[in-house]
């Protein structure tokens, strides 16, 4: 087997992981807020408390798991692929926790539903973090060639595209959550398929470093065990004083803030702004399904553009475009249902497609860090983990902010049918304003923060030369 064929097989294994994660990730983000708000009728104070605890756990677990994966040699953390292999069943199980209420939702005490959401979010994020860190590190450590990394992004997006069909499948099978038992049964099937795909990746996704270690052992050389010459706090300090890293994580924080808003509230906003009967049910299902699949198609067919212009310019132009269309649509107002659907899809496509490129700057930052500090082995998990430490709170803060805004306009009373026509019009207007101002405000902030990023798509070899300032070596 040639090295290229071997790499192709490993890339396909990572694509299987992307598909498995997307199957459950798309559905979890799309449904959990709607299920707990509209089906379980969770009270706002319990929802806000659960999101606050979720935020704290998010901030703690990412860097801890990152250091664990980079520094320990347990069976579940020896290699990136084994981290995926042993965590896959628990990750699939964490997906199922929200969809099975702890009793009759109509008679449950509010605190039971609140504890249910807290448990579901923390269990989900624990497994999402552990598997997600390993998946990101597989992307960075599988190859250092930017062309191959773009190819991996393309294959990963194909996997994500196939996986994101779970939203359309669940919409269809449950008749848009009208049949909750069918929704639950479909979720179980989705979880099983996802687990099998992730375990396949855990068997076949060898990194270059892992293959080198296996070759050394076969040649009689001692296997190099993972260890850190620096403490956890020293590594954290080194990363947090990196200008490129800070610039990136600020941009990433607001990207996640935007994506979480779209993922959690897309259906809620669409149900309110596009009244029932305005479009056929099949079109509505396709509309919801397209919100999670269209971005993948853009990335699959747009990798050539990224290769030509570099990820820095593509991300920069997307920010300018986001500022423009958010402001223009806010000024024109909701013209009709079809224009609103187009705007919502455009917003969702851009947010998700640009986010899929963010592993490229993180990989460059990890390569840069290894060269700068002359490390014996990369601390890729730490790079992704500290990034998550800053970024993950957005996953909680975004829904907390939006739920607070909506309830101030009566959304909590709308669910109980206690909102009159005038108040409902005000709620719809507030939803439209939030929908337009999110991309405008976030785009402005990202435009400023991204200006301080200096790598700008530079090849890894050039980064290394710049960091080490080896002018004589670079000139060759």
Short mmCIF file of C-alpha atoms in Angstrom, two decimals, residues 56-462:
data_model
loop_
_atom_site.label_atom_id
_atom_site.label_comp_id
_atom_site.label_asym_id
_atom_site.label_seq_id
_atom_site.Cartn_x
_atom_site.Cartn_y
_atom_site.Cartn_z
CA UNK A 56 -19.10 26.96 33.55
CA UNK A 57 -18.63 23.29 32.70
CA UNK A 58 -17.79 24.29 29.12
CA UNK A 59 -15.05 26.58 30.39
CA UNK A 60 -13.55 23.91 32.65
CA UNK A 61 -13.61 20.68 30.68
CA UNK A 62 -12.00 21.72 27.38
CA UNK A 63 -8.51 22.66 28.63
CA UNK A 64 -8.55 19.81 31.16
CA UNK A 65 -9.41 17.20 28.54
CA UNK A 66 -6.88 18.81 26.20
CA UNK A 67 -4.05 18.44 28.70
CA UNK A 68 -5.24 14.91 29.50
CA UNK A 69 -5.11 13.85 25.85
CA UNK A 70 -1.73 15.49 25.24
CA UNK A 71 0.00 14.22 28.39
CA UNK A 72 -1.37 10.81 29.42
CA UNK A 73 -0.86 7.30 28.10
CA UNK A 74 -4.05 5.57 29.24
CA UNK A 75 -5.69 3.23 26.78
CA UNK A 76 -8.48 5.74 26.13
CA UNK A 77 -6.01 8.56 25.43
CA UNK A 78 -2.85 6.98 24.00
CA UNK A 79 -3.70 8.07 20.48
CA UNK A 80 -6.26 10.38 18.89
CA UNK A 81 -8.10 7.52 17.22
CA UNK A 82 -8.34 5.50 20.46
CA UNK A 83 -9.86 8.52 22.18
CA UNK A 84 -12.60 8.42 19.54
CA UNK A 85 -12.97 4.63 19.66
CA UNK A 86 -13.61 4.33 23.39
CA UNK A 87 -15.72 7.49 23.74
CA UNK A 88 -18.03 6.82 20.76
CA UNK A 89 -20.71 4.75 22.60
CA UNK A 90 -20.94 7.30 25.42
CA UNK A 91 -21.15 10.17 22.92
CA UNK A 92 -24.07 8.47 21.16
CA UNK A 93 -25.74 7.84 24.52
CA UNK A 94 -25.39 11.50 25.53
CA UNK A 95 -27.38 12.44 22.40
CA UNK A 96 -30.39 10.41 23.60
CA UNK A 97 -30.67 11.89 27.10
CA UNK A 98 -32.71 15.04 26.18
CA UNK A 99 -35.41 13.22 24.20
CA UNK A 100 -36.72 11.00 27.01
CA UNK A 101 -38.49 13.05 29.73
CA UNK A 102 -38.19 12.03 33.36
CA UNK A 103 -41.95 11.56 33.67
CA UNK A 104 -45.04 13.15 32.19
CA UNK A 105 -44.04 16.66 31.00
CA UNK A 106 -47.48 18.00 31.95
CA UNK A 107 -47.24 16.97 35.61
CA UNK A 108 -43.49 17.13 36.30
CA UNK A 109 -42.19 19.54 38.90
CA UNK A 110 -40.21 22.41 37.29
CA UNK A 111 -37.02 21.40 39.11
CA UNK A 112 -37.12 17.90 37.55
CA UNK A 113 -37.20 19.33 34.04
CA UNK A 114 -34.44 21.76 35.02
CA UNK A 115 -32.19 19.00 36.35
CA UNK A 116 -32.95 17.00 33.21
CA UNK A 117 -31.69 19.84 30.99
CA UNK A 118 -28.60 20.40 33.17
CA UNK A 119 -27.75 16.68 33.00
CA UNK A 120 -28.38 16.50 29.25
CA UNK A 121 -26.24 19.55 28.46
CA UNK A 122 -23.31 18.63 30.70
CA UNK A 123 -23.22 14.97 29.62
CA UNK A 124 -23.46 15.99 25.97
CA UNK A 125 -20.72 18.59 26.25
CA UNK A 126 -18.40 16.21 28.11
CA UNK A 127 -18.50 13.67 25.31
CA UNK A 128 -18.67 16.30 22.57
CA UNK A 129 -15.52 17.89 23.95
CA UNK A 130 -13.61 14.64 24.35
CA UNK A 131 -14.42 13.35 20.86
CA UNK A 132 -14.27 16.79 19.27
CA UNK A 133 -10.77 17.51 20.58
CA UNK A 134 -9.53 14.19 19.22
CA UNK A 135 -11.21 14.87 15.87
CA UNK A 136 -9.63 18.33 15.56
CA UNK A 137 -6.21 16.93 16.43
CA UNK A 138 -6.62 14.21 13.81
CA UNK A 139 -7.16 16.97 11.26
CA UNK A 140 -4.00 18.81 12.31
CA UNK A 141 -1.74 15.78 12.83
CA UNK A 142 -2.84 13.64 9.89
CA UNK A 143 -0.75 15.76 7.51
CA UNK A 144 1.03 19.14 7.48
CA UNK A 145 0.40 19.75 3.78
CA UNK A 146 -2.17 22.53 3.26
CA UNK A 147 -3.41 20.95 0.02
CA UNK A 148 -4.14 17.70 1.84
CA UNK A 149 -5.76 19.63 4.69
CA UNK A 150 -8.12 21.32 2.22
CA UNK A 151 -8.88 17.89 0.81
CA UNK A 152 -9.69 16.70 4.33
CA UNK A 153 -12.04 19.66 4.78
CA UNK A 154 -13.79 18.70 1.54
CA UNK A 155 -14.19 15.05 2.59
CA UNK A 156 -15.25 16.08 6.09
CA UNK A 157 -17.93 18.35 4.67
CA UNK A 158 -19.23 15.52 2.50
CA UNK A 159 -19.50 13.48 5.70
CA UNK A 160 -21.16 16.38 7.50
CA UNK A 161 -23.55 16.87 4.58
CA UNK A 162 -24.67 13.26 4.79
CA UNK A 163 -24.87 13.50 8.57
CA UNK A 164 -26.88 16.72 8.64
CA UNK A 165 -29.69 14.92 6.83
CA UNK A 166 -30.72 13.74 10.30
CA UNK A 167 -32.63 17.03 10.75
CA UNK A 168 -34.71 16.43 7.62
CA UNK A 169 -35.21 12.77 8.58
CA UNK A 170 -36.40 13.66 12.08
CA UNK A 171 -38.67 16.41 10.74
CA UNK A 172 -40.22 13.97 8.28
CA UNK A 173 -40.56 11.00 10.63
CA UNK A 174 -42.01 13.05 13.49
CA UNK A 175 -44.19 15.31 11.31
CA UNK A 176 -42.32 18.35 12.64
CA UNK A 177 -42.40 17.02 16.24
CA UNK A 178 -46.14 16.37 16.13
CA UNK A 179 -45.41 12.65 16.70
CA UNK A 180 -42.93 12.70 19.56
CA UNK A 181 -42.74 8.91 19.90
CA UNK A 182 -41.64 8.62 16.27
CA UNK A 183 -39.08 11.34 16.97
CA UNK A 184 -37.67 9.34 19.89
CA UNK A 185 -37.46 6.10 17.90
CA UNK A 186 -35.70 7.84 15.01
CA UNK A 187 -33.23 9.41 17.44
CA UNK A 188 -32.28 5.95 18.73
CA UNK A 189 -31.60 4.74 15.17
CA UNK A 190 -29.56 7.87 14.41
CA UNK A 191 -27.48 7.33 17.58
CA UNK A 192 -26.66 3.72 16.65
CA UNK A 193 -25.51 4.65 13.14
CA UNK A 194 -23.46 7.54 14.51
CA UNK A 195 -21.73 5.28 17.03
CA UNK A 196 -20.74 2.75 14.34
CA UNK A 197 -19.27 5.48 12.12
CA UNK A 198 -17.22 6.95 14.96
CA UNK A 199 -15.92 3.52 15.95
CA UNK A 200 -14.85 2.91 12.34
CA UNK A 201 -12.79 6.08 12.57
CA UNK A 202 -11.34 4.88 15.87
CA UNK A 203 -10.06 1.75 14.13
CA UNK A 204 -8.50 3.34 11.04
CA UNK A 205 -7.58 7.02 11.60
CA UNK A 206 -3.83 6.70 12.29
CA UNK A 207 -1.81 9.93 12.43
CA UNK A 208 1.70 10.32 10.97
CA UNK A 209 3.15 10.40 14.48
CA UNK A 210 1.35 7.18 15.46
CA UNK A 211 2.57 5.39 12.33
CA UNK A 212 6.12 6.57 13.01
CA UNK A 213 5.96 5.24 16.56
CA UNK A 214 4.71 1.87 15.31
CA UNK A 215 7.55 1.78 12.79
CA UNK A 216 10.09 2.58 15.51
CA UNK A 217 8.80 -0.22 17.72
CA UNK A 218 9.01 -2.71 14.84
CA UNK A 219 12.63 -1.63 14.26
CA UNK A 220 13.51 -2.24 17.92
CA UNK A 221 13.50 1.39 18.98
CA UNK A 222 11.77 2.30 22.25
CA UNK A 223 8.37 3.90 21.84
CA UNK A 224 8.30 7.58 22.84
CA UNK A 225 5.66 8.09 25.51
CA UNK A 226 3.70 11.31 25.78
CA UNK A 227 4.94 13.76 28.39
CA UNK A 228 5.10 17.51 28.85
CA UNK A 229 8.23 19.48 29.62
CA UNK A 230 5.99 22.42 30.64
CA UNK A 231 3.18 22.59 33.17
CA UNK A 232 -0.45 23.12 32.23
CA UNK A 233 -0.33 26.76 33.33
CA UNK A 234 2.89 27.45 31.41
CA UNK A 235 1.39 26.03 28.22
CA UNK A 236 -1.76 28.09 28.74
CA UNK A 237 0.27 31.26 29.28
CA UNK A 238 2.33 30.62 26.14
CA UNK A 239 -0.82 30.33 24.06
CA UNK A 240 -2.64 33.28 25.61
CA UNK A 241 0.32 35.57 24.86
CA UNK A 242 0.23 34.60 21.18
CA UNK A 243 -1.25 37.51 19.20
CA UNK A 244 -2.49 35.31 16.36
CA UNK A 245 -4.18 32.96 18.80
CA UNK A 246 -5.99 35.79 20.63
CA UNK A 247 -7.11 37.35 17.35
CA UNK A 248 -8.45 34.02 16.18
CA UNK A 249 -10.30 33.02 19.36
CA UNK A 250 -12.13 36.37 19.51
CA UNK A 251 -13.26 35.87 15.92
CA UNK A 252 -14.17 32.28 16.69
CA UNK A 253 -16.12 33.23 19.82
CA UNK A 254 -18.49 35.45 17.85
CA UNK A 255 -18.71 32.92 15.03
CA UNK A 256 -19.89 30.33 17.55
CA UNK A 257 -22.22 32.91 19.10
CA UNK A 258 -23.82 33.41 15.68
CA UNK A 259 -23.94 29.72 14.76
CA UNK A 260 -25.51 28.73 18.08
CA UNK A 261 -28.22 31.34 17.64
CA UNK A 262 -29.03 30.02 14.17
CA UNK A 263 -28.89 26.37 15.23
CA UNK A 264 -31.05 26.75 18.34
CA UNK A 265 -33.59 29.30 17.10
CA UNK A 266 -33.86 28.74 13.34
CA UNK A 267 -37.05 26.68 13.64
CA UNK A 268 -38.52 28.85 16.42
CA UNK A 269 -38.05 32.07 14.44
CA UNK A 270 -39.25 30.49 11.20
CA UNK A 271 -42.39 29.09 12.86
CA UNK A 272 -43.26 32.57 14.14
CA UNK A 273 -42.24 34.69 11.15
CA UNK A 274 -43.50 32.28 8.48
CA UNK A 275 -47.01 31.53 9.68
CA UNK A 276 -48.48 28.06 9.38
CA UNK A 277 -50.09 27.58 5.98
CA UNK A 278 -47.99 30.24 4.26
CA UNK A 279 -45.84 27.55 2.65
CA UNK A 280 -46.55 23.84 2.08
CA UNK A 281 -45.40 21.47 4.89
CA UNK A 282 -42.98 19.68 2.53
CA UNK A 283 -41.35 22.99 1.58
CA UNK A 284 -41.02 23.87 5.25
CA UNK A 285 -39.32 20.54 5.98
CA UNK A 286 -36.96 21.03 3.04
CA UNK A 287 -36.29 24.58 4.25
CA UNK A 288 -35.31 23.34 7.72
CA UNK A 289 -33.23 20.53 6.26
CA UNK A 290 -31.45 22.90 3.87
CA UNK A 291 -30.41 25.12 6.79
CA UNK A 292 -28.00 22.43 7.94
CA UNK A 293 -26.94 21.01 4.56
CA UNK A 294 -26.43 23.99 2.24
CA UNK A 295 -23.24 25.17 3.92
CA UNK A 296 -21.63 21.78 3.38
CA UNK A 297 -22.28 21.98 -0.37
CA UNK A 298 -20.70 25.44 -0.47
CA UNK A 299 -17.54 24.14 1.20
CA UNK A 300 -17.38 20.99 -0.95
CA UNK A 301 -17.48 22.99 -4.18
CA UNK A 302 -15.63 26.03 -2.85
CA UNK A 303 -12.33 24.56 -1.64
CA UNK A 304 -10.73 25.70 -4.91
CA UNK A 305 -11.54 29.30 -4.04
CA UNK A 306 -9.97 28.89 -0.59
CA UNK A 307 -6.90 27.30 -2.15
CA UNK A 308 -6.55 30.20 -4.59
CA UNK A 309 -7.15 33.17 -2.28
CA UNK A 310 -6.20 31.69 1.11
CA UNK A 311 -8.45 31.28 4.11
CA UNK A 312 -7.60 34.72 5.54
CA UNK A 313 -9.10 36.62 2.60
CA UNK A 314 -12.12 34.31 2.33
CA UNK A 315 -12.94 34.87 6.02
CA UNK A 316 -12.36 38.62 5.65
CA UNK A 317 -14.69 38.95 2.64
CA UNK A 318 -17.37 36.91 4.42
CA UNK A 319 -17.34 39.41 7.30
CA UNK A 320 -17.83 42.33 4.93
CA UNK A 321 -20.68 40.49 3.19
CA UNK A 322 -22.33 39.64 6.53
CA UNK A 323 -22.26 43.29 7.64
CA UNK A 324 -23.78 44.37 4.33
CA UNK A 325 -26.67 41.94 4.05
CA UNK A 326 -27.63 42.24 7.73
CA UNK A 327 -27.90 46.02 7.46
CA UNK A 328 -29.64 46.01 4.05
CA UNK A 329 -32.32 43.50 5.03
CA UNK A 330 -32.95 45.29 8.34
CA UNK A 331 -33.55 48.53 6.43
CA UNK A 332 -35.81 46.97 3.78
CA UNK A 333 -37.86 44.93 6.26
CA UNK A 334 -39.54 41.55 5.71
CA UNK A 335 -40.77 41.86 2.14
CA UNK A 336 -42.45 38.43 1.91
CA UNK A 337 -42.06 34.86 3.15
CA UNK A 338 -39.81 33.79 0.27
CA UNK A 339 -37.38 36.68 0.77
CA UNK A 340 -37.28 35.94 4.50
CA UNK A 341 -36.53 32.27 3.82
CA UNK A 342 -33.74 33.26 1.42
CA UNK A 343 -32.22 35.62 4.00
CA UNK A 344 -32.37 33.00 6.77
CA UNK A 345 -30.75 30.38 4.55
CA UNK A 346 -28.07 32.81 3.36
CA UNK A 347 -27.28 33.72 6.96
CA UNK A 348 -27.09 30.06 8.00
CA UNK A 349 -25.01 29.02 4.97
CA UNK A 350 -22.40 31.74 5.47
CA UNK A 351 -22.03 31.20 9.23
CA UNK A 352 -21.57 27.43 8.93
CA UNK A 353 -19.41 27.38 5.79
CA UNK A 354 -16.91 29.91 7.16
CA UNK A 355 -16.77 28.10 10.50
CA UNK A 356 -15.73 24.91 8.67
CA UNK A 357 -12.52 26.67 7.61
CA UNK A 358 -11.47 27.54 11.16
CA UNK A 359 -9.43 24.37 11.60
CA UNK A 360 -6.97 25.78 9.05
CA UNK A 361 -5.85 28.78 11.13
CA UNK A 362 -5.88 26.63 14.29
CA UNK A 363 -3.64 24.08 12.55
CA UNK A 364 -1.27 26.85 11.48
CA UNK A 365 -1.23 28.18 15.04
CA UNK A 366 -0.42 24.66 16.36
CA UNK A 367 2.40 24.25 13.81
CA UNK A 368 3.66 27.72 14.69
CA UNK A 369 3.62 26.89 18.42
CA UNK A 370 5.57 23.65 17.97
CA UNK A 371 8.27 25.45 15.97
CA UNK A 372 8.45 28.47 18.27
CA UNK A 373 9.03 26.43 21.43
CA UNK A 374 10.92 23.56 19.75
CA UNK A 375 8.57 20.99 21.30
CA UNK A 376 9.29 17.24 21.11
CA UNK A 377 5.69 16.58 20.16
CA UNK A 378 2.79 18.93 19.31
CA UNK A 379 0.39 20.18 21.96
CA UNK A 380 -2.46 20.23 19.46
CA UNK A 381 -5.09 19.33 22.04
CA UNK A 382 -4.01 22.26 24.18
CA UNK A 383 -4.34 24.65 21.24
CA UNK A 384 -7.87 23.41 20.56
CA UNK A 385 -8.66 23.17 24.26
CA UNK A 386 -7.68 26.74 25.17
CA UNK A 387 -9.50 27.90 22.06
CA UNK A 388 -12.59 26.10 23.37
CA UNK A 389 -12.07 27.62 26.83
CA UNK A 390 -12.68 31.04 25.29
CA UNK A 391 -15.18 30.05 22.61
CA UNK A 392 -17.49 27.53 24.28
CA UNK A 393 -19.22 30.03 26.63
CA UNK A 394 -20.83 31.46 23.49
CA UNK A 395 -22.89 28.27 23.23
CA UNK A 396 -24.62 29.16 26.50
CA UNK A 397 -24.55 32.96 26.32
CA UNK A 398 -26.21 33.12 22.90
CA UNK A 399 -29.44 31.26 23.81
CA UNK A 400 -29.55 32.98 27.21
CA UNK A 401 -29.50 36.37 25.52
CA UNK A 402 -32.10 35.47 22.89
CA UNK A 403 -34.50 33.77 25.33
CA UNK A 404 -34.29 36.84 27.58
CA UNK A 405 -35.10 39.14 24.63
CA UNK A 406 -37.98 36.96 23.39
CA UNK A 407 -39.56 36.59 26.83
CA UNK A 408 -39.41 40.36 27.31
CA UNK A 409 -41.70 40.53 24.27
CA UNK A 410 -44.02 37.80 25.57
CA UNK A 411 -42.70 34.60 24.02
CA UNK A 412 -43.24 32.70 27.28
CA UNK A 413 -46.92 33.70 27.17
CA UNK A 414 -47.18 32.86 23.46
CA UNK A 415 -46.41 29.21 24.26
CA UNK A 416 -49.44 29.19 26.59
CA UNK A 417 -51.66 30.96 24.07
CA UNK A 418 -52.01 34.09 26.24
CA UNK A 419 -50.58 36.64 23.80
CA UNK A 420 -52.98 38.97 21.97
CA UNK A 421 -52.60 40.01 18.32
CA UNK A 422 -50.84 43.32 19.04
CA UNK A 423 -48.31 41.72 21.36
CA UNK A 424 -47.71 38.90 18.87
CA UNK A 425 -46.94 41.48 16.17
CA UNK A 426 -44.42 43.11 18.52
CA UNK A 427 -42.82 39.73 19.17
CA UNK A 428 -42.50 39.07 15.43
CA UNK A 429 -40.90 42.48 14.95
CA UNK A 430 -38.40 41.78 17.72
CA UNK A 431 -37.53 38.43 16.16
CA UNK A 432 -36.93 40.07 12.79
CA UNK A 433 -34.69 42.73 14.35
CA UNK A 434 -32.62 40.11 16.18
CA UNK A 435 -32.35 38.07 12.99
CA UNK A 436 -30.89 41.03 11.07
CA UNK A 437 -28.79 42.71 13.76
CA UNK A 438 -26.97 39.53 14.80
CA UNK A 439 -24.94 39.25 11.55
CA UNK A 440 -24.42 43.01 11.34
CA UNK A 441 -23.06 43.50 14.86
CA UNK A 442 -21.07 40.26 14.91
CA UNK A 443 -19.61 40.99 11.47
CA UNK A 444 -18.33 44.39 12.68
CA UNK A 445 -16.66 42.88 15.75
CA UNK A 446 -15.07 40.06 13.74
CA UNK A 447 -13.79 42.48 11.11
CA UNK A 448 -11.82 44.32 13.81
CA UNK A 449 -10.47 41.23 15.60
CA UNK A 450 -9.48 39.39 12.39
CA UNK A 451 -7.35 42.38 11.35
CA UNK A 452 -4.77 41.43 14.03
CA UNK A 453 -4.23 37.90 12.64
CA UNK A 454 -0.81 37.83 10.93
CA UNK A 455 -0.33 34.29 9.54
CA UNK A 456 -2.90 34.87 6.80
CA UNK A 457 -2.75 31.52 5.07
CA UNK A 458 1.04 31.24 5.05
CA UNK A 459 2.35 27.74 4.37
CA UNK A 460 3.55 25.81 7.39
CA UNK A 461 7.15 25.80 6.17
CA UNK A 462 7.10 29.58 5.86
#
